[in-house]
């Protein structure tokens, strides 16, 4: 059974030469706007024939480095600098981004768990469907920014997934290395079902994602990493002239067992190791203290493996089941 057409309509042409700013308009009828719309900003920059890059931020609404780098690009970049086409969507889940929350306030939709989406579903499912059936098929390379959000923080990394096809994985790793974050992560997701990553990779596209710090804000350093990585990926794709500007990057891996640590108690986190520090199996990563009474001992959370602390819960209170720590394995050359 074929799917219905997407209800989303771009207000600008997606193939036109030059630089066009507009919206992806999604009809959304509600109390305060009977025939209203969700309006997702988009810029398309095209100059002649060449590859197409799709650059996305705001897949989660509380992550800022991608939106900063991409919003800057929509303003700064001129068509004459481009060979091919760049489709830029800095705030994919725009309702969530405006609310400063991971998921959409309209339907509770976590965009990065709803791919490939539905054209006849919720607002967030409709956004997912438009990307997968309309924008991603136009692209040769897709860069999707993440930054931990309000409840996680990471060492700054670009990531490529473990894929079945070696040629495809090689393309993704080359693009990740071109991004040149301080860390380069070979990633196996906790649960890949519904992720943009998974759907884009299923279409055979070269795909890079990131996690660049987190905690629900950006820093000068994190914004610089995102801006440089964006330009580097566009150079790598041949869309901007020149070679990527690459410094040494630490290769890490979350594919072995025991990388992820989850809270088995609710309470207050006392970190014992900071991001980027080396740990051995059995080392204490953090203590969780009770907050309901005094005098009881804490729960000590110990590393299940040797590695580098690549991710940690944020902020100070943790709940049963929260992801507390990600201990990644360094990859030897
Ligand atoms: Zn995210």
PDB file of N, CA and C in Angstrom, residues 129-167:
ATOM      1  N   UNK A 129       8.608  11.935   8.471  1.00  0.00           N
ATOM      2  CA  UNK A 129       8.287  11.388   7.146  1.00  0.00           C
ATOM      3  C   UNK A 129       8.773  12.303   6.022  1.00  0.00           C
ATOM      4  N   UNK A 130       8.613  13.616   6.206  1.00  0.00           N
ATOM      5  CA  UNK A 130       9.040  14.543   5.149  1.00  0.00           C
ATOM      6  C   UNK A 130      10.549  14.454   4.931  1.00  0.00           C
ATOM      7  N   UNK A 131      11.286  14.367   6.024  1.00  0.00           N
ATOM      8  CA  UNK A 131      12.739  14.249   5.871  1.00  0.00           C
ATOM      9  C   UNK A 131      13.102  12.974   5.122  1.00  0.00           C
ATOM     10  N   UNK A 132      12.524  11.861   5.528  1.00  0.00           N
ATOM     11  CA  UNK A 132      12.945  10.581   4.958  1.00  0.00           C
ATOM     12  C   UNK A 132      12.487  10.398   3.515  1.00  0.00           C
ATOM     13  N   UNK A 133      11.305  10.886   3.182  1.00  0.00           N
ATOM     14  CA  UNK A 133      10.808  10.636   1.825  1.00  0.00           C
ATOM     15  C   UNK A 133      11.093  11.771   0.851  1.00  0.00           C
ATOM     16  N   UNK A 134      11.417  12.982   1.375  1.00  0.00           N
ATOM     17  CA  UNK A 134      11.631  14.114   0.466  1.00  0.00           C
ATOM     18  C   UNK A 134      13.052  14.648   0.516  1.00  0.00           C
ATOM     19  N   UNK A 135      13.546  15.038   1.692  1.00  0.00           N
ATOM     20  CA  UNK A 135      14.844  15.726   1.743  1.00  0.00           C
ATOM     21  C   UNK A 135      16.021  14.752   1.688  1.00  0.00           C
ATOM     22  N   UNK A 136      15.970  13.683   2.463  1.00  0.00           N
ATOM     23  CA  UNK A 136      17.118  12.756   2.487  1.00  0.00           C
ATOM     24  C   UNK A 136      17.383  12.148   1.105  1.00  0.00           C
ATOM     25  N   UNK A 137      16.351  11.745   0.347  1.00  0.00           N
ATOM     26  CA  UNK A 137      16.641  11.184  -0.979  1.00  0.00           C
ATOM     27  C   UNK A 137      17.369  12.158  -1.908  1.00  0.00           C
ATOM     28  N   UNK A 138      17.267  13.471  -1.660  1.00  0.00           N
ATOM     29  CA  UNK A 138      17.980  14.452  -2.490  1.00  0.00           C
ATOM     30  C   UNK A 138      19.459  14.527  -2.141  1.00  0.00           C
ATOM     31  N   UNK A 139      19.833  14.002  -0.978  1.00  0.00           N
ATOM     32  CA  UNK A 139      21.170  14.257  -0.427  1.00  0.00           C
ATOM     33  C   UNK A 139      22.147  13.125  -0.728  1.00  0.00           C
ATOM     34  N   UNK A 140      23.430  13.507  -0.905  1.00  0.00           N
ATOM     35  CA  UNK A 140      24.514  12.525  -0.979  1.00  0.00           C
ATOM     36  C   UNK A 140      25.111  12.304   0.407  1.00  0.00           C
ATOM     37  N   UNK A 141      25.095  13.363   1.216  1.00  0.00           N
ATOM     38  CA  UNK A 141      25.683  13.283   2.547  1.00  0.00           C
ATOM     39  C   UNK A 141      24.782  14.036   3.525  1.00  0.00           C
ATOM     40  N   UNK A 142      24.615  13.470   4.718  1.00  0.00           N
ATOM     41  CA  UNK A 142      23.731  14.054   5.736  1.00  0.00           C
ATOM     42  C   UNK A 142      24.543  14.222   7.018  1.00  0.00           C
ATOM     43  N   UNK A 143      24.508  15.429   7.571  1.00  0.00           N
ATOM     44  CA  UNK A 143      25.152  15.721   8.858  1.00  0.00           C
ATOM     45  C   UNK A 143      24.068  16.144   9.834  1.00  0.00           C
ATOM     46  N   UNK A 144      23.882  15.372  10.904  1.00  0.00           N
ATOM     47  CA  UNK A 144      22.821  15.649  11.890  1.00  0.00           C
ATOM     48  C   UNK A 144      23.473  15.917  13.243  1.00  0.00           C
ATOM     49  N   UNK A 145      23.236  17.119  13.769  1.00  0.00           N
ATOM     50  CA  UNK A 145      23.870  17.526  15.030  1.00  0.00           C
ATOM     51  C   UNK A 145      23.060  17.128  16.256  1.00  0.00           C
ATOM     52  N   UNK A 146      23.765  16.584  17.236  1.00  0.00           N
ATOM     53  CA  UNK A 146      23.215  16.408  18.585  1.00  0.00           C
ATOM     54  C   UNK A 146      24.241  16.917  19.580  1.00  0.00           C
ATOM     55  N   UNK A 147      23.747  17.219  20.802  1.00  0.00           N
ATOM     56  CA  UNK A 147      24.627  17.797  21.826  1.00  0.00           C
ATOM     57  C   UNK A 147      24.190  17.406  23.240  1.00  0.00           C
ATOM     58  N   UNK A 148      23.773  16.181  23.415  1.00  0.00           N
ATOM     59  CA  UNK A 148      23.456  15.744  24.772  1.00  0.00           C
ATOM     60  C   UNK A 148      22.112  16.194  25.287  1.00  0.00           C
ATOM     61  N   UNK A 149      21.811  17.468  25.157  1.00  0.00           N
ATOM     62  CA  UNK A 149      20.564  17.989  25.699  1.00  0.00           C
ATOM     63  C   UNK A 149      20.661  18.218  27.192  1.00  0.00           C
ATOM     64  N   UNK A 150      19.515  18.494  27.796  1.00  0.00           N
ATOM     65  CA  UNK A 150      19.507  18.932  29.199  1.00  0.00           C
ATOM     66  C   UNK A 150      19.921  17.844  30.185  1.00  0.00           C
ATOM     67  N   UNK A 151      19.888  16.560  29.774  1.00  0.00           N
ATOM     68  CA  UNK A 151      20.114  15.496  30.758  1.00  0.00           C
ATOM     69  C   UNK A 151      21.339  14.644  30.473  1.00  0.00           C
ATOM     70  N   UNK A 152      22.168  15.071  29.520  1.00  0.00           N
ATOM     71  CA  UNK A 152      23.415  14.352  29.250  1.00  0.00           C
ATOM     72  C   UNK A 152      24.491  15.361  28.871  1.00  0.00           C
ATOM     73  N   UNK A 153      25.753  14.984  29.111  1.00  0.00           N
ATOM     74  CA  UNK A 153      26.878  15.727  28.539  1.00  0.00           C
ATOM     75  C   UNK A 153      27.905  14.720  28.051  1.00  0.00           C
ATOM     76  N   UNK A 154      28.613  15.107  26.982  1.00  0.00           N
ATOM     77  CA  UNK A 154      29.559  14.200  26.324  1.00  0.00           C
ATOM     78  C   UNK A 154      30.878  14.918  26.075  1.00  0.00           C
ATOM     79  N   UNK A 155      31.959  14.126  25.951  1.00  0.00           N
ATOM     80  CA  UNK A 155      33.130  14.678  25.283  1.00  0.00           C
ATOM     81  C   UNK A 155      32.679  15.021  23.869  1.00  0.00           C
ATOM     82  N   UNK A 156      33.262  16.052  23.266  1.00  0.00           N
ATOM     83  CA  UNK A 156      32.770  16.450  21.937  1.00  0.00           C
ATOM     84  C   UNK A 156      33.200  15.451  20.872  1.00  0.00           C
ATOM     85  N   UNK A 157      32.221  14.759  20.278  1.00  0.00           N
ATOM     86  CA  UNK A 157      32.585  13.772  19.261  1.00  0.00           C
ATOM     87  C   UNK A 157      31.690  13.843  18.031  1.00  0.00           C
ATOM     88  N   UNK A 158      32.274  13.460  16.897  1.00  0.00           N
ATOM     89  CA  UNK A 158      31.510  13.111  15.707  1.00  0.00           C
ATOM     90  C   UNK A 158      31.448  11.591  15.679  1.00  0.00           C
ATOM     91  N   UNK A 159      30.367  11.058  15.113  1.00  0.00           N
ATOM     92  CA  UNK A 159      30.141   9.613  15.202  1.00  0.00           C
ATOM     93  C   UNK A 159      29.792   9.007  13.855  1.00  0.00           C
ATOM     94  N   UNK A 160      30.249   7.777  13.687  1.00  0.00           N
ATOM     95  CA  UNK A 160      29.812   6.928  12.578  1.00  0.00           C
ATOM     96  C   UNK A 160      29.389   5.595  13.185  1.00  0.00           C
ATOM     97  N   UNK A 161      28.335   5.025  12.624  1.00  0.00           N
ATOM     98  CA  UNK A 161      27.823   3.766  13.166  1.00  0.00           C
ATOM     99  C   UNK A 161      28.512   2.558  12.556  1.00  0.00           C
ATOM    100  N   UNK A 162      28.456   1.470  13.286  1.00  0.00           N
ATOM    101  CA  UNK A 162      28.841   0.175  12.741  1.00  0.00           C
ATOM    102  C   UNK A 162      27.748  -0.227  11.744  1.00  0.00           C
ATOM    103  N   UNK A 163      28.149  -0.492  10.484  1.00  0.00           N
ATOM    104  CA  UNK A 163      27.182  -0.841   9.434  1.00  0.00           C
ATOM    105  C   UNK A 163      27.554  -2.177   8.816  1.00  0.00           C
ATOM    106  N   UNK A 164      26.560  -2.847   8.256  1.00  0.00           N
ATOM    107  CA  UNK A 164      26.808  -4.160   7.645  1.00  0.00           C
ATOM    108  C   UNK A 164      27.687  -4.060   6.401  1.00  0.00           C
ATOM    109  N   UNK A 165      27.490  -2.964   5.648  1.00  0.00           N
ATOM    110  CA  UNK A 165      28.198  -2.811   4.377  1.00  0.00           C
ATOM    111  C   UNK A 165      29.510  -2.047   4.614  1.00  0.00           C
ATOM    112  N   UNK A 166      30.632  -2.687   4.306  1.00  0.00           N
ATOM    113  CA  UNK A 166      31.943  -2.096   4.624  1.00  0.00           C
ATOM    114  C   UNK A 166      32.192  -0.818   3.822  1.00  0.00           C
ATOM    115  N   UNK A 167      31.765  -0.801   2.570  1.00  0.00           N
ATOM    116  CA  UNK A 167      31.974   0.401   1.737  1.00  0.00           C
ATOM    117  C   UNK A 167      31.180   1.573   2.308  1.00  0.00           C
TER     118      UNK A 167
END
